[in-house]
Short mmCIF file of C-alpha atoms and ligand atoms in Angstrom, two decimals:
data_model
loop_
_atom_site.label_atom_id
_atom_site.label_comp_id
_atom_site.label_asym_id
_atom_site.label_seq_id
_atom_site.Cartn_x
_atom_site.Cartn_y
_atom_site.Cartn_z
CA MET G 4 2.73 -9.62 -15.85
CA MET G 5 0.46 -6.59 -15.39
CA ASN G 6 1.97 -3.18 -14.75
CA SER G 7 -0.31 -1.19 -12.52
CA LYS G 8 -0.29 2.29 -11.07
CA MET G 9 -1.75 4.32 -8.21
CA TYR G 10 -4.68 6.70 -8.66
CA ILE G 11 -4.03 10.13 -7.19
CA ASN G 12 -5.96 13.32 -7.98
CA GLY G 13 -7.68 11.73 -10.97
CA LYS G 14 -4.45 10.47 -12.59
CA TRP G 15 -2.69 7.09 -12.81
CA VAL G 16 0.81 7.61 -11.37
CA GLU G 17 4.01 5.76 -10.44
CA SER G 18 5.67 6.28 -7.09
CA GLU G 19 8.01 9.30 -7.03
CA ASN G 20 11.12 7.08 -6.72
CA ASP G 21 9.90 4.25 -9.00
CA HIS G 22 10.06 1.72 -6.16
CA SER G 23 7.65 -1.17 -6.64
CA ILE G 24 6.12 -4.24 -5.03
CA GLU G 25 5.74 -7.58 -6.82
CA VAL G 26 2.33 -9.18 -6.45
CA ILE G 27 2.15 -12.97 -6.65
CA ASN G 28 -0.41 -15.73 -6.97
CA PRO G 29 -0.18 -17.74 -3.71
CA ALA G 30 -1.39 -20.90 -5.45
CA ASN G 31 1.76 -21.15 -7.60
CA LYS G 32 4.05 -18.21 -6.69
CA GLU G 33 3.75 -16.80 -10.23
CA LYS G 34 4.13 -13.05 -10.51
CA ILE G 35 0.85 -11.33 -11.33
CA ALA G 36 1.88 -7.69 -11.33
CA LYS G 37 4.36 -5.05 -10.38
CA VAL G 38 2.75 -2.15 -8.51
CA PRO G 39 4.22 1.11 -7.23
CA ARG G 40 5.27 1.32 -3.61
CA ALA G 41 4.10 4.69 -2.32
CA THR G 42 6.55 6.85 -0.41
CA ARG G 43 5.48 9.29 2.28
CA LYS G 44 5.58 12.02 -0.37
CA ASP G 45 3.23 10.05 -2.65
CA THR G 46 0.86 9.46 0.24
CA GLN G 47 0.94 13.18 1.08
CA ARG G 48 0.02 13.97 -2.54
CA ALA G 49 -3.04 11.75 -2.20
CA ILE G 50 -4.01 13.35 1.12
CA ASP G 51 -3.57 16.85 -0.37
CA ALA G 52 -5.74 15.94 -3.36
CA ALA G 53 -8.47 14.60 -1.09
CA ARG G 54 -8.25 17.72 1.11
CA GLU G 55 -8.52 20.07 -1.86
CA ALA G 56 -11.48 18.16 -3.31
CA PHE G 57 -13.21 18.25 0.06
CA GLU G 58 -12.64 21.98 0.58
CA GLU G 59 -13.86 22.74 -2.94
CA GLY G 60 -17.09 20.88 -2.18
CA VAL G 61 -17.04 19.06 -5.53
CA TRP G 62 -18.42 15.98 -3.81
CA SER G 63 -19.73 16.94 -0.37
CA GLU G 64 -21.92 19.69 -1.86
CA LEU G 65 -23.56 17.44 -4.42
CA SER G 66 -27.05 16.37 -3.44
CA ALA G 67 -27.38 12.93 -1.87
CA HIS G 68 -29.24 11.85 -5.03
CA GLU G 69 -26.33 12.91 -7.23
CA ARG G 70 -23.83 11.01 -5.10
CA ALA G 71 -26.14 7.98 -5.07
CA GLU G 72 -26.20 8.03 -8.86
CA PHE G 73 -22.40 7.71 -8.96
CA LEU G 74 -22.54 4.80 -6.50
CA MET G 75 -25.17 3.04 -8.62
CA LYS G 76 -22.93 3.47 -11.68
CA ILE G 77 -20.05 1.83 -9.80
CA ALA G 78 -22.37 -1.06 -8.86
CA ASP G 79 -23.44 -1.44 -12.51
CA LYS G 80 -19.84 -1.53 -13.77
CA LEU G 81 -18.87 -4.04 -11.07
CA THR G 82 -21.78 -6.19 -12.23
CA GLU G 83 -20.53 -6.08 -15.84
CA LYS G 84 -17.08 -7.23 -14.69
CA LYS G 85 -18.26 -9.63 -11.99
CA ASP G 86 -16.70 -12.81 -13.32
CA GLU G 87 -13.41 -11.19 -14.32
CA LEU G 88 -13.08 -9.52 -10.92
CA ALA G 89 -13.82 -12.73 -9.02
CA ALA G 90 -11.16 -14.57 -11.04
CA LEU G 91 -8.63 -11.82 -10.30
CA GLU G 92 -9.48 -11.94 -6.59
CA ALA G 93 -9.07 -15.72 -6.49
CA MET G 94 -5.73 -15.44 -8.28
CA ASN G 95 -4.35 -12.73 -5.99
CA ASN G 96 -5.71 -13.91 -2.63
CA GLY G 97 -5.70 -17.68 -3.16
CA LYS G 98 -9.37 -18.16 -2.25
CA THR G 99 -11.68 -20.30 -4.38
CA LYS G 100 -13.46 -18.72 -7.32
CA MET G 101 -16.81 -19.52 -5.67
CA GLU G 102 -15.79 -17.63 -2.53
CA ALA G 103 -14.61 -14.72 -4.67
CA ASP G 104 -17.93 -14.73 -6.60
CA PHE G 105 -19.72 -14.09 -3.29
CA ASP G 106 -17.28 -11.30 -2.41
CA VAL G 107 -17.96 -9.46 -5.67
CA SER G 108 -21.75 -9.91 -5.34
CA ASP G 109 -21.63 -8.59 -1.77
CA SER G 110 -19.54 -5.62 -2.95
CA ILE G 111 -22.18 -4.75 -5.56
CA ASP G 112 -24.95 -5.05 -2.94
CA CYS G 113 -23.02 -2.77 -0.62
CA PHE G 114 -22.75 0.06 -3.18
CA ARG G 115 -26.46 -0.28 -3.96
CA TYR G 116 -27.40 -0.36 -0.28
CA TYR G 117 -25.57 2.89 0.51
CA ALA G 118 -26.86 4.56 -2.67
CA GLY G 119 -30.35 3.86 -1.32
CA LEU G 120 -29.63 4.72 2.29
CA ILE G 121 -28.08 8.12 1.64
CA THR G 122 -31.25 9.30 -0.08
CA ALA G 123 -33.49 8.20 2.80
CA PRO G 124 -34.57 10.87 5.30
CA ASP G 125 -32.15 11.30 8.22
CA GLY G 126 -31.59 13.78 11.05
CA GLN G 127 -33.85 14.81 13.92
CA THR G 128 -35.74 17.72 15.37
CA VAL G 129 -35.29 18.09 19.12
CA PRO G 130 -37.87 19.61 21.49
CA SER G 131 -36.42 22.92 22.62
CA HIS G 132 -37.39 25.96 24.73
CA GLU G 133 -39.70 28.26 22.77
CA PRO G 134 -38.96 30.23 20.60
CA MET G 135 -35.90 28.08 19.80
CA GLN G 136 -36.06 25.27 17.31
CA SER G 137 -33.28 22.65 17.45
CA ILE G 138 -32.51 20.38 14.53
CA VAL G 139 -29.80 17.74 14.13
CA VAL G 140 -28.10 17.12 10.79
CA GLN G 141 -25.44 14.67 9.59
CA GLU G 142 -22.43 16.03 7.72
CA PRO G 143 -19.36 14.37 6.19
CA MET G 144 -16.28 13.89 8.38
CA GLY G 145 -14.01 15.43 5.74
CA VAL G 146 -10.94 13.55 4.48
CA VAL G 147 -10.94 9.90 5.48
CA GLY G 148 -8.08 7.39 5.36
CA LEU G 149 -9.18 3.81 4.70
CA ILE G 150 -6.86 0.85 5.38
CA VAL G 151 -7.78 -2.80 4.76
CA PRO G 152 -6.23 -6.30 5.03
CA TRP G 153 -5.62 -9.02 2.46
CA ASN G 154 -8.28 -11.60 3.31
CA PHE G 155 -11.24 -9.98 1.47
CA PRO G 156 -9.37 -7.40 -0.61
CA LEU G 157 -12.30 -6.00 -2.61
CA LEU G 158 -15.10 -6.53 -0.10
CA MET G 159 -13.30 -5.03 2.91
CA GLY G 160 -12.46 -2.02 0.74
CA VAL G 161 -16.02 -1.58 -0.50
CA TRP G 162 -17.43 -1.85 3.03
CA LYS G 163 -15.53 1.39 3.73
CA ILE G 164 -15.46 3.13 0.34
CA ALA G 165 -19.24 2.91 -0.29
CA PRO G 166 -20.43 4.46 3.02
CA ALA G 167 -17.54 6.97 3.16
CA LEU G 168 -18.37 8.29 -0.33
CA ALA G 169 -22.12 8.11 0.26
CA ALA G 170 -21.67 10.38 3.28
CA GLY G 171 -19.84 12.97 1.14
CA ASN G 172 -16.27 12.42 2.34
CA THR G 173 -13.21 12.38 0.15
CA ILE G 174 -10.97 9.35 0.62
CA VAL G 175 -7.47 7.97 0.49
CA PHE G 176 -7.68 4.18 0.25
CA LYS G 177 -4.80 1.80 1.01
CA PRO G 178 -5.26 -1.91 0.28
CA ALA G 179 -2.90 -4.52 1.75
CA GLU G 180 0.43 -4.75 -0.06
CA LEU G 181 -0.17 -8.44 -0.86
CA THR G 182 -3.54 -7.96 -2.58
CA PRO G 183 -3.99 -4.68 -4.48
CA MET G 184 -5.35 -6.11 -7.75
CA THR G 185 -9.14 -5.81 -7.39
CA ALA G 186 -8.76 -2.39 -5.74
CA ILE G 187 -6.95 -1.20 -8.87
CA GLU G 188 -9.84 -2.50 -10.99
CA LEU G 189 -12.36 -0.73 -8.74
CA PHE G 190 -10.48 2.55 -9.16
CA LYS G 191 -10.46 2.06 -12.95
CA ILE G 192 -14.26 2.02 -12.67
CA ILE G 193 -14.24 5.10 -10.43
CA ASP G 194 -12.12 6.84 -13.09
CA GLU G 195 -14.39 5.68 -15.93
CA ILE G 196 -17.61 6.96 -14.37
CA GLY G 197 -16.05 10.39 -13.90
CA LEU G 198 -15.98 10.89 -10.14
CA PRO G 199 -14.57 14.43 -9.66
CA LYS G 200 -10.76 14.39 -9.36
CA GLY G 201 -9.31 14.08 -5.87
CA VAL G 202 -12.49 12.61 -4.37
CA ALA G 203 -11.21 9.01 -4.33
CA ASN G 204 -7.47 8.30 -4.23
CA LEU G 205 -5.67 4.96 -4.24
CA VAL G 206 -2.22 4.60 -2.66
CA LEU G 207 -0.41 1.30 -2.89
CA GLY G 208 2.24 0.72 -0.31
CA LYS G 209 3.53 -0.67 2.92
CA GLY G 210 1.55 -0.41 6.10
CA SER G 211 4.55 0.88 8.01
CA GLU G 212 4.95 3.69 5.45
CA SER G 213 1.75 4.89 3.79
CA GLY G 214 -0.59 3.16 6.27
CA GLN G 215 1.17 4.69 9.25
CA MET G 216 1.10 8.06 7.53
CA LEU G 217 -2.66 7.95 6.99
CA ALA G 218 -3.07 7.19 10.69
CA GLU G 219 -0.82 9.98 11.93
CA SER G 220 -1.49 12.71 9.33
CA GLN G 221 -2.72 16.06 10.65
CA ASP G 222 -4.60 16.60 7.37
CA ILE G 223 -6.94 13.63 7.78
CA ASP G 224 -10.14 13.80 9.86
CA MET G 225 -10.79 10.10 10.34
CA VAL G 226 -9.06 6.78 9.85
CA SER G 227 -11.06 3.63 9.33
CA PHE G 228 -8.95 0.51 9.74
CA THR G 229 -9.59 -3.20 9.28
CA GLY G 230 -6.78 -5.56 10.27
CA SER G 231 -5.09 -7.15 13.24
CA THR G 232 -5.61 -6.01 16.82
CA GLU G 233 -1.86 -5.41 17.13
CA ILE G 234 -1.74 -2.93 14.23
CA GLY G 235 -5.12 -1.48 15.27
CA ARG G 236 -3.51 -0.47 18.56
CA GLN G 237 -0.72 1.34 16.65
CA VAL G 238 -3.25 3.07 14.41
CA MET G 239 -5.16 4.29 17.45
CA LYS G 240 -1.99 5.72 18.99
CA ALA G 241 -0.92 7.42 15.77
CA ALA G 242 -4.43 8.86 15.30
CA SER G 243 -4.16 10.69 18.61
CA SER G 244 -1.85 13.21 16.88
CA ASN G 245 -4.83 15.35 15.85
CA ILE G 246 -7.58 13.51 17.79
CA LYS G 247 -8.89 12.09 14.53
CA LYS G 248 -11.86 9.79 14.69
CA VAL G 249 -10.88 6.11 14.62
CA SER G 250 -12.94 3.15 13.59
CA LEU G 251 -11.37 -0.29 14.03
CA GLU G 252 -12.47 -3.70 12.73
CA LEU G 253 -9.97 -6.10 14.29
CA GLY G 254 -9.23 -9.73 14.98
CA GLY G 255 -11.32 -12.50 16.51
CA LYS G 256 -11.25 -15.92 18.16
CA SER G 257 -14.89 -16.76 17.84
CA PRO G 258 -16.74 -19.52 19.69
CA ASN G 259 -19.11 -21.91 17.97
CA ILE G 260 -21.24 -23.49 20.73
CA ILE G 261 -22.86 -26.85 19.94
CA PHE G 262 -25.44 -28.22 22.40
CA ASP G 263 -26.41 -31.90 22.72
CA ASP G 264 -29.83 -31.10 21.27
CA ALA G 265 -28.47 -29.47 18.09
CA ASP G 266 -29.38 -30.94 14.72
CA PHE G 267 -26.20 -33.02 14.58
CA GLU G 268 -25.38 -33.01 10.87
CA THR G 269 -26.27 -29.32 10.50
CA ALA G 270 -23.98 -28.42 13.40
CA VAL G 271 -21.08 -30.46 12.00
CA ASP G 272 -21.57 -28.91 8.58
CA TYR G 273 -21.56 -25.35 9.92
CA ALA G 274 -18.60 -26.08 12.20
CA LEU G 275 -16.63 -26.99 9.06
CA PHE G 276 -17.96 -23.99 7.15
CA GLY G 277 -17.25 -21.70 10.10
CA ILE G 278 -13.54 -22.45 10.11
CA PHE G 279 -12.49 -23.82 6.72
CA TYR G 280 -14.31 -21.24 4.57
CA GLY G 281 -11.59 -18.91 3.25
CA ALA G 282 -9.03 -21.39 4.67
CA GLY G 283 -9.75 -19.88 8.09
CA GLN G 284 -8.37 -16.50 7.01
CA VAL G 285 -11.61 -14.85 8.04
CA CYS G 286 -11.91 -12.44 10.98
CA THR G 287 -15.16 -14.07 12.15
CA ALA G 288 -13.87 -17.66 11.69
CA GLY G 289 -15.44 -20.07 14.18
CA SER G 290 -12.03 -21.13 15.42
CA ARG G 291 -13.12 -22.42 18.83
CA ILE G 292 -15.69 -25.21 18.77
CA LEU G 293 -17.35 -25.78 22.14
CA VAL G 294 -19.29 -29.06 22.29
CA GLN G 295 -21.58 -30.31 25.06
CA GLU G 296 -20.36 -33.48 26.75
CA GLY G 297 -23.23 -35.77 25.60
CA ILE G 298 -22.19 -35.60 21.92
CA TYR G 299 -18.53 -34.57 22.32
CA ASN G 300 -16.83 -37.81 21.13
CA GLN G 301 -19.33 -38.47 18.37
CA PHE G 302 -19.01 -34.85 17.18
CA ILE G 303 -15.22 -34.98 16.99
CA ASP G 304 -15.30 -38.28 15.05
CA ARG G 305 -17.71 -36.84 12.49
CA LEU G 306 -15.81 -33.54 12.24
CA ILE G 307 -12.55 -35.38 11.51
CA GLU G 308 -14.24 -37.74 9.07
CA ARG G 309 -15.64 -34.84 7.04
CA ALA G 310 -12.63 -32.49 7.33
CA LYS G 311 -10.36 -35.25 5.94
CA HIS G 312 -12.22 -35.11 2.65
CA ILE G 313 -12.04 -31.35 2.07
CA ARG G 314 -10.37 -30.84 -1.31
CA VAL G 315 -7.53 -28.33 -0.99
CA GLY G 316 -5.87 -26.70 -4.00
CA PRO G 317 -5.72 -23.77 -6.43
CA GLY G 318 -8.80 -21.60 -6.12
CA MET G 319 -9.50 -21.54 -9.86
CA ASP G 320 -9.89 -25.33 -9.95
CA LYS G 321 -13.66 -26.00 -9.87
CA ASN G 322 -13.23 -29.13 -7.74
CA VAL G 323 -11.33 -27.34 -5.02
CA GLU G 324 -13.18 -26.53 -1.77
CA MET G 325 -10.43 -24.77 0.20
CA GLY G 326 -7.86 -22.52 -1.45
CA ALA G 327 -4.36 -21.33 -0.60
CA ILE G 328 -2.98 -19.45 2.37
CA THR G 329 -2.37 -15.92 1.08
CA SER G 330 1.35 -15.65 1.86
CA SER G 331 4.33 -17.75 2.90
CA LYS G 332 4.62 -15.57 6.02
CA GLN G 333 1.04 -16.41 7.01
CA LEU G 334 1.59 -20.11 6.28
CA ASP G 335 4.72 -20.10 8.51
CA SER G 336 2.80 -18.39 11.28
CA ILE G 337 0.02 -21.03 11.12
CA LEU G 338 2.60 -23.86 11.15
CA ASP G 339 4.27 -22.23 14.17
CA TYR G 340 0.92 -22.32 16.00
CA VAL G 341 0.61 -26.04 15.22
CA GLU G 342 3.98 -26.58 16.96
CA ILE G 343 2.90 -24.36 19.86
CA GLY G 344 -0.30 -26.42 20.26
CA LYS G 345 1.64 -29.69 20.30
CA LYS G 346 4.09 -28.31 22.88
CA GLU G 347 1.20 -27.08 25.03
CA GLY G 348 -0.04 -30.67 25.20
CA ALA G 349 -3.08 -30.49 22.91
CA THR G 350 -3.87 -33.54 20.77
CA LEU G 351 -3.39 -32.95 17.05
CA ALA G 352 -6.40 -34.95 15.88
CA LEU G 353 -6.12 -34.04 12.18
CA GLY G 354 -3.77 -32.28 9.77
CA GLY G 355 -1.14 -29.84 10.94
CA LYS G 356 1.06 -29.95 7.85
CA ARG G 357 1.76 -27.97 4.73
CA LEU G 358 0.47 -29.75 1.61
CA THR G 359 3.14 -30.33 -1.01
CA GLU G 360 1.85 -33.19 -3.17
CA ASP G 361 0.27 -33.21 -6.65
CA GLY G 362 1.58 -29.80 -7.70
CA LEU G 363 0.68 -28.09 -4.43
CA GLU G 364 4.38 -27.60 -3.58
CA LYS G 365 4.35 -24.53 -5.87
CA GLY G 366 1.95 -22.69 -3.58
CA PHE G 367 1.04 -22.18 0.08
CA PHE G 368 -1.40 -24.90 1.05
CA MET G 369 -2.31 -26.23 4.45
CA GLU G 370 -4.21 -29.25 5.70
CA PRO G 371 -7.48 -28.70 7.59
CA THR G 372 -6.29 -29.00 11.18
CA ILE G 373 -8.12 -30.02 14.36
CA PHE G 374 -6.84 -29.87 17.94
CA THR G 375 -8.66 -31.62 20.80
CA ASP G 376 -7.89 -31.94 24.53
CA VAL G 377 -7.35 -28.20 24.79
CA HIS G 378 -8.00 -25.82 27.67
CA SER G 379 -8.58 -22.10 27.87
CA ASP G 380 -5.12 -20.99 28.94
CA MET G 381 -3.42 -22.48 25.87
CA ARG G 382 -2.16 -19.98 23.30
CA ILE G 383 -3.89 -21.91 20.50
CA VAL G 384 -7.21 -21.24 22.27
CA GLN G 385 -6.50 -17.59 23.08
CA GLU G 386 -4.67 -16.21 20.03
CA GLU G 387 -5.97 -15.62 16.52
CA ILE G 388 -4.24 -18.17 14.25
CA PHE G 389 -5.95 -16.94 11.07
CA GLY G 390 -5.71 -20.24 9.22
CA PRO G 391 -7.56 -23.56 8.88
CA VAL G 392 -7.04 -24.60 12.49
CA ILE G 393 -9.74 -25.31 15.11
CA THR G 394 -9.66 -26.24 18.75
CA VAL G 395 -12.48 -28.34 20.22
CA GLN G 396 -13.42 -27.97 23.90
CA LYS G 397 -15.99 -29.81 26.02
CA PHE G 398 -18.61 -28.14 28.25
CA LYS G 399 -21.23 -29.45 30.70
CA ASN G 400 -24.01 -26.86 30.78
CA GLU G 401 -25.16 -23.42 29.60
CA ALA G 402 -23.21 -21.54 32.26
CA GLU G 403 -19.95 -23.24 31.36
CA ALA G 404 -20.54 -22.72 27.62
CA VAL G 405 -20.96 -18.97 28.18
CA LYS G 406 -17.90 -18.79 30.45
CA LEU G 407 -15.67 -20.56 27.89
CA ALA G 408 -17.13 -18.55 24.99
CA ASN G 409 -16.27 -15.23 26.64
CA ASP G 410 -12.88 -16.29 27.93
CA THR G 411 -10.66 -14.41 25.40
CA ASP G 412 -9.70 -10.78 24.79
CA TYR G 413 -11.68 -10.84 21.53
CA GLY G 414 -15.41 -10.33 20.98
CA LEU G 415 -16.03 -10.33 17.26
CA ALA G 416 -18.44 -13.19 16.51
CA GLY G 417 -20.06 -16.32 17.91
CA ALA G 418 -22.72 -18.94 17.18
CA VAL G 419 -25.02 -21.32 19.04
CA PHE G 420 -26.45 -24.57 17.68
CA SER G 421 -29.48 -25.97 19.51
CA GLN G 422 -33.05 -26.94 18.64
CA ASP G 423 -34.26 -25.30 21.85
CA GLY G 424 -34.94 -21.77 20.62
CA ALA G 425 -35.24 -20.21 24.08
CA LYS G 426 -31.93 -21.71 25.23
CA ALA G 427 -30.14 -20.64 22.03
CA MET G 428 -31.40 -17.09 22.53
CA ARG G 429 -30.45 -17.04 26.24
CA VAL G 430 -26.93 -18.14 25.44
CA ILE G 431 -26.32 -15.91 22.41
CA LYS G 432 -27.44 -12.86 24.43
CA LYS G 433 -24.69 -13.63 26.94
CA VAL G 434 -21.96 -14.02 24.32
CA ARG G 435 -19.93 -10.78 24.35
CA ALA G 436 -19.62 -10.35 20.58
CA GLY G 437 -20.99 -8.04 17.90
CA ILE G 438 -21.79 -10.55 15.14
CA THR G 439 -23.72 -13.64 16.24
CA TRP G 440 -25.69 -16.50 14.74
CA ILE G 441 -28.17 -19.16 15.84
CA ASN G 442 -28.11 -22.43 13.87
CA THR G 443 -26.04 -20.84 11.09
CA TYR G 444 -22.62 -19.28 10.55
CA HIS G 445 -21.06 -16.50 8.41
CA SER G 446 -24.34 -15.19 6.98
CA ASN G 447 -24.34 -11.39 6.69
CA HIS G 448 -25.97 -8.51 4.85
CA ALA G 449 -24.96 -4.94 4.02
CA GLY G 450 -27.88 -3.70 6.15
CA ALA G 451 -26.74 -5.31 9.43
CA PRO G 452 -24.04 -3.53 11.50
CA TRP G 453 -20.67 -5.30 11.59
CA GLY G 454 -18.07 -5.02 14.34
CA GLY G 455 -16.68 -6.31 17.57
CA TYR G 456 -16.77 -6.00 21.36
CA LYS G 457 -13.64 -5.91 23.53
CA GLN G 458 -10.35 -5.98 21.58
CA SER G 459 -12.12 -6.84 18.31
CA GLY G 460 -12.70 -3.19 17.54
CA ILE G 461 -14.40 0.15 17.93
CA GLY G 462 -17.42 1.31 15.95
CA ARG G 463 -19.50 -0.51 13.35
CA GLY G 464 -19.30 -0.99 9.61
CA LEU G 465 -22.33 -1.64 7.37
CA GLY G 466 -25.95 -0.81 8.10
CA THR G 467 -27.10 2.68 9.10
CA GLN G 468 -24.41 2.68 11.84
CA GLY G 469 -21.81 2.16 9.10
CA LEU G 470 -22.98 5.36 7.40
CA HIS G 471 -23.12 7.34 10.65
CA GLU G 472 -19.57 6.21 11.39
CA PHE G 473 -18.44 8.40 8.46
CA GLN G 474 -20.56 11.39 9.50
CA GLU G 475 -20.24 14.25 11.94
CA VAL G 476 -23.38 15.27 13.81
CA LYS G 477 -24.34 18.92 14.10
CA GLN G 478 -27.08 20.62 16.12
CA ILE G 479 -28.52 23.78 14.57
CA ASN G 480 -30.46 26.01 16.97
CA VAL G 481 -32.76 28.51 15.31
CA ASN G 482 -34.38 31.46 17.05
CA LEU G 483 -37.94 31.87 15.74
CA ALA G 484 -38.38 35.29 17.45
CA VAL G 485 -35.54 37.51 16.31
CA GLU G 486 -35.12 40.02 19.15
CA PRO G 487 -32.28 40.86 21.62
CA VAL G 488 -31.63 38.32 24.39
CA GLY G 489 -31.63 41.08 27.07
CA TRP G 490 -29.07 39.34 29.33
CA PHE G 491 -27.05 42.49 30.09
CA SER G 492 -28.64 45.65 31.39
CA ASN G 493 -26.82 48.15 29.12
P1 LIG A 523 -2.55 -6.24 9.40
O1 LIG A 523 -3.03 -5.58 10.65
O2 LIG A 523 -1.18 -6.76 9.37
O3 LIG A 523 -2.69 -5.22 8.16
C1 LIG A 523 -3.90 -4.60 7.81
C2 LIG A 523 -3.60 -3.36 6.99
O4 LIG A 523 -2.87 -2.44 7.80
C3 LIG A 523 -2.73 -3.58 5.76
O5 LIG A 523 -3.18 -2.75 4.71
C4 LIG A 523 -1.36 -3.12 6.23
O6 LIG A 523 -0.54 -2.65 5.17
C5 LIG A 523 -1.72 -1.97 7.13
N1 LIG A 523 -0.72 -1.62 8.15
C6 LIG A 523 0.32 -2.35 8.62
N2 LIG A 523 1.03 -1.66 9.53
C7 LIG A 523 0.43 -0.45 9.64
C8 LIG A 523 0.68 0.69 10.44
N3 LIG A 523 1.68 0.76 11.30
N4 LIG A 523 -0.16 1.75 10.32
C9 LIG A 523 -1.21 1.72 9.47
N5 LIG A 523 -1.48 0.66 8.68
C10 LIG A 523 -0.69 -0.43 8.78
O7 LIG A 523 -3.64 -7.37 9.11
P2 LIG A 523 -3.61 -8.46 7.96
O8 LIG A 523 -2.61 -9.49 8.32
O9 LIG A 523 -3.54 -7.79 6.64
O10 LIG A 523 -5.11 -9.05 8.09
C11 LIG A 523 -5.50 -9.98 9.00
C12 LIG A 523 -6.18 -9.37 10.22
O11 LIG A 523 -7.31 -8.59 9.82
C13 LIG A 523 -6.73 -10.42 11.17
O12 LIG A 523 -6.42 -10.06 12.49
C14 LIG A 523 -8.23 -10.35 10.93
O13 LIG A 523 -9.01 -10.82 12.01
C15 LIG A 523 -8.42 -8.91 10.67
N6 LIG A 523 -9.69 -8.65 9.97
C16 LIG A 523 -10.75 -8.11 10.68
C17 LIG A 523 -11.98 -7.91 10.05
C18 LIG A 523 -13.16 -7.35 10.80
O14 LIG A 523 -14.14 -6.98 10.16
N7 LIG A 523 -13.13 -7.27 12.13
C19 LIG A 523 -12.13 -8.24 8.71
C20 LIG A 523 -11.05 -8.78 8.01
C21 LIG A 523 -9.84 -8.98 8.67
#
């Protein structure tokens, strides 16, 4: 079992009271590591270190090129350790090694993208009254608290750490208590490449303790949170203490709209990929399939036929296509939703049970699950289940597809499948969501802004917007004729 520490002010430290959290492998419940559980005092130490580093200017006053060089070094070291990191991610989160390989590659791309972006010209000059000249510059926010969930432990962290550091902020990063392992490895790299002390700090601990503290602290200028809508609401409230900037990447219940004229096999394939990738523990999961009436029955038959054959098991097994649920608590919550769906009168067309055969009883595994005969006011259609569970609904025409698609409090993602390009475009433009696809699902790139409408969040990660999110904007007005204003007569 590994013994890991937190990284505060350039040093690896235990928690002040030696309390710890045990980290397990959800595929077999084996203990992977014991990590410190930060107290409020530990978290304050990290915040103080970040504040001091920011005020000293050891990072914010470096040139963009110098900061970019550090980010490129992190990307290079991640590349060297790519395979090892992906294996660790699969072991800690339960996802398949192939899924974890993509996460590490995307993390490397993200550091490289922001290293490039920060050195590109930015800012504006604004037409002003002569002899004034007005220019607009971007500056770092200051000290930023970063909080992420357990479903993409490294990638969700990097999506915040890379732009926050690129912009010149100092950071306190808190991964989810269930999945700290790849974050610890990333901070080993940060230590190795010699980032000035206090610039990047890692606190390991409970959301209700250190997470809450990052949100409410008076010494932090911004909190960037990825997680559930419920906790996002609490973070927003806590952040009001000093009117700190808040950016929120929250939950989803995303529609996947399949028209009669879609390429049938492609649509079925992406419907499966949309929900069962990551065992459905993906914020953008296509958890609501909407199918046009002409192909509805045929589509369900094919979906069931294919979903039945998905190979579920430990993520490190090369033959496995869908890994474990990350915790027993999450598995129980998914199983509760299956019961709720049955009670609401939906038809359980496939799955619905925990898998316990052939060695799977040691971990948290769940059958791919499909509900049909559902309607919009059912909880299983409205609430984020965050597991391998889909509902399938029927629609008649474009207008009804759009109405059903938008009929939840969420607005994170959505997709349309149709071979009529104009129709697909018409419909996707009416879907109230920030991340959308036509004839594909889940594709993304560090350069495209990521985030949700409605209760799926505030602000955007990734892309140029993702950098601006971590920047203040300042106007500088310069007088080109230095003489008195002459407003007062004496
Ligand atoms: P969660 O909200 O329970 O926890 C997220 C993080 O917040 C964890 O680090 C946790 O320790 C911390 N936290 C808990 N209570 C806190 C508090 N009071 N104050 C501050 N921090 C606190 O979410 P989860 O179960 O870890 O992750 C699943 C959720 O994340 C899903 O809703 C999913 O849709 C969402 N998610 C969204 C995106 C996106 O980009 N929109 C990406 C990934 C996951």
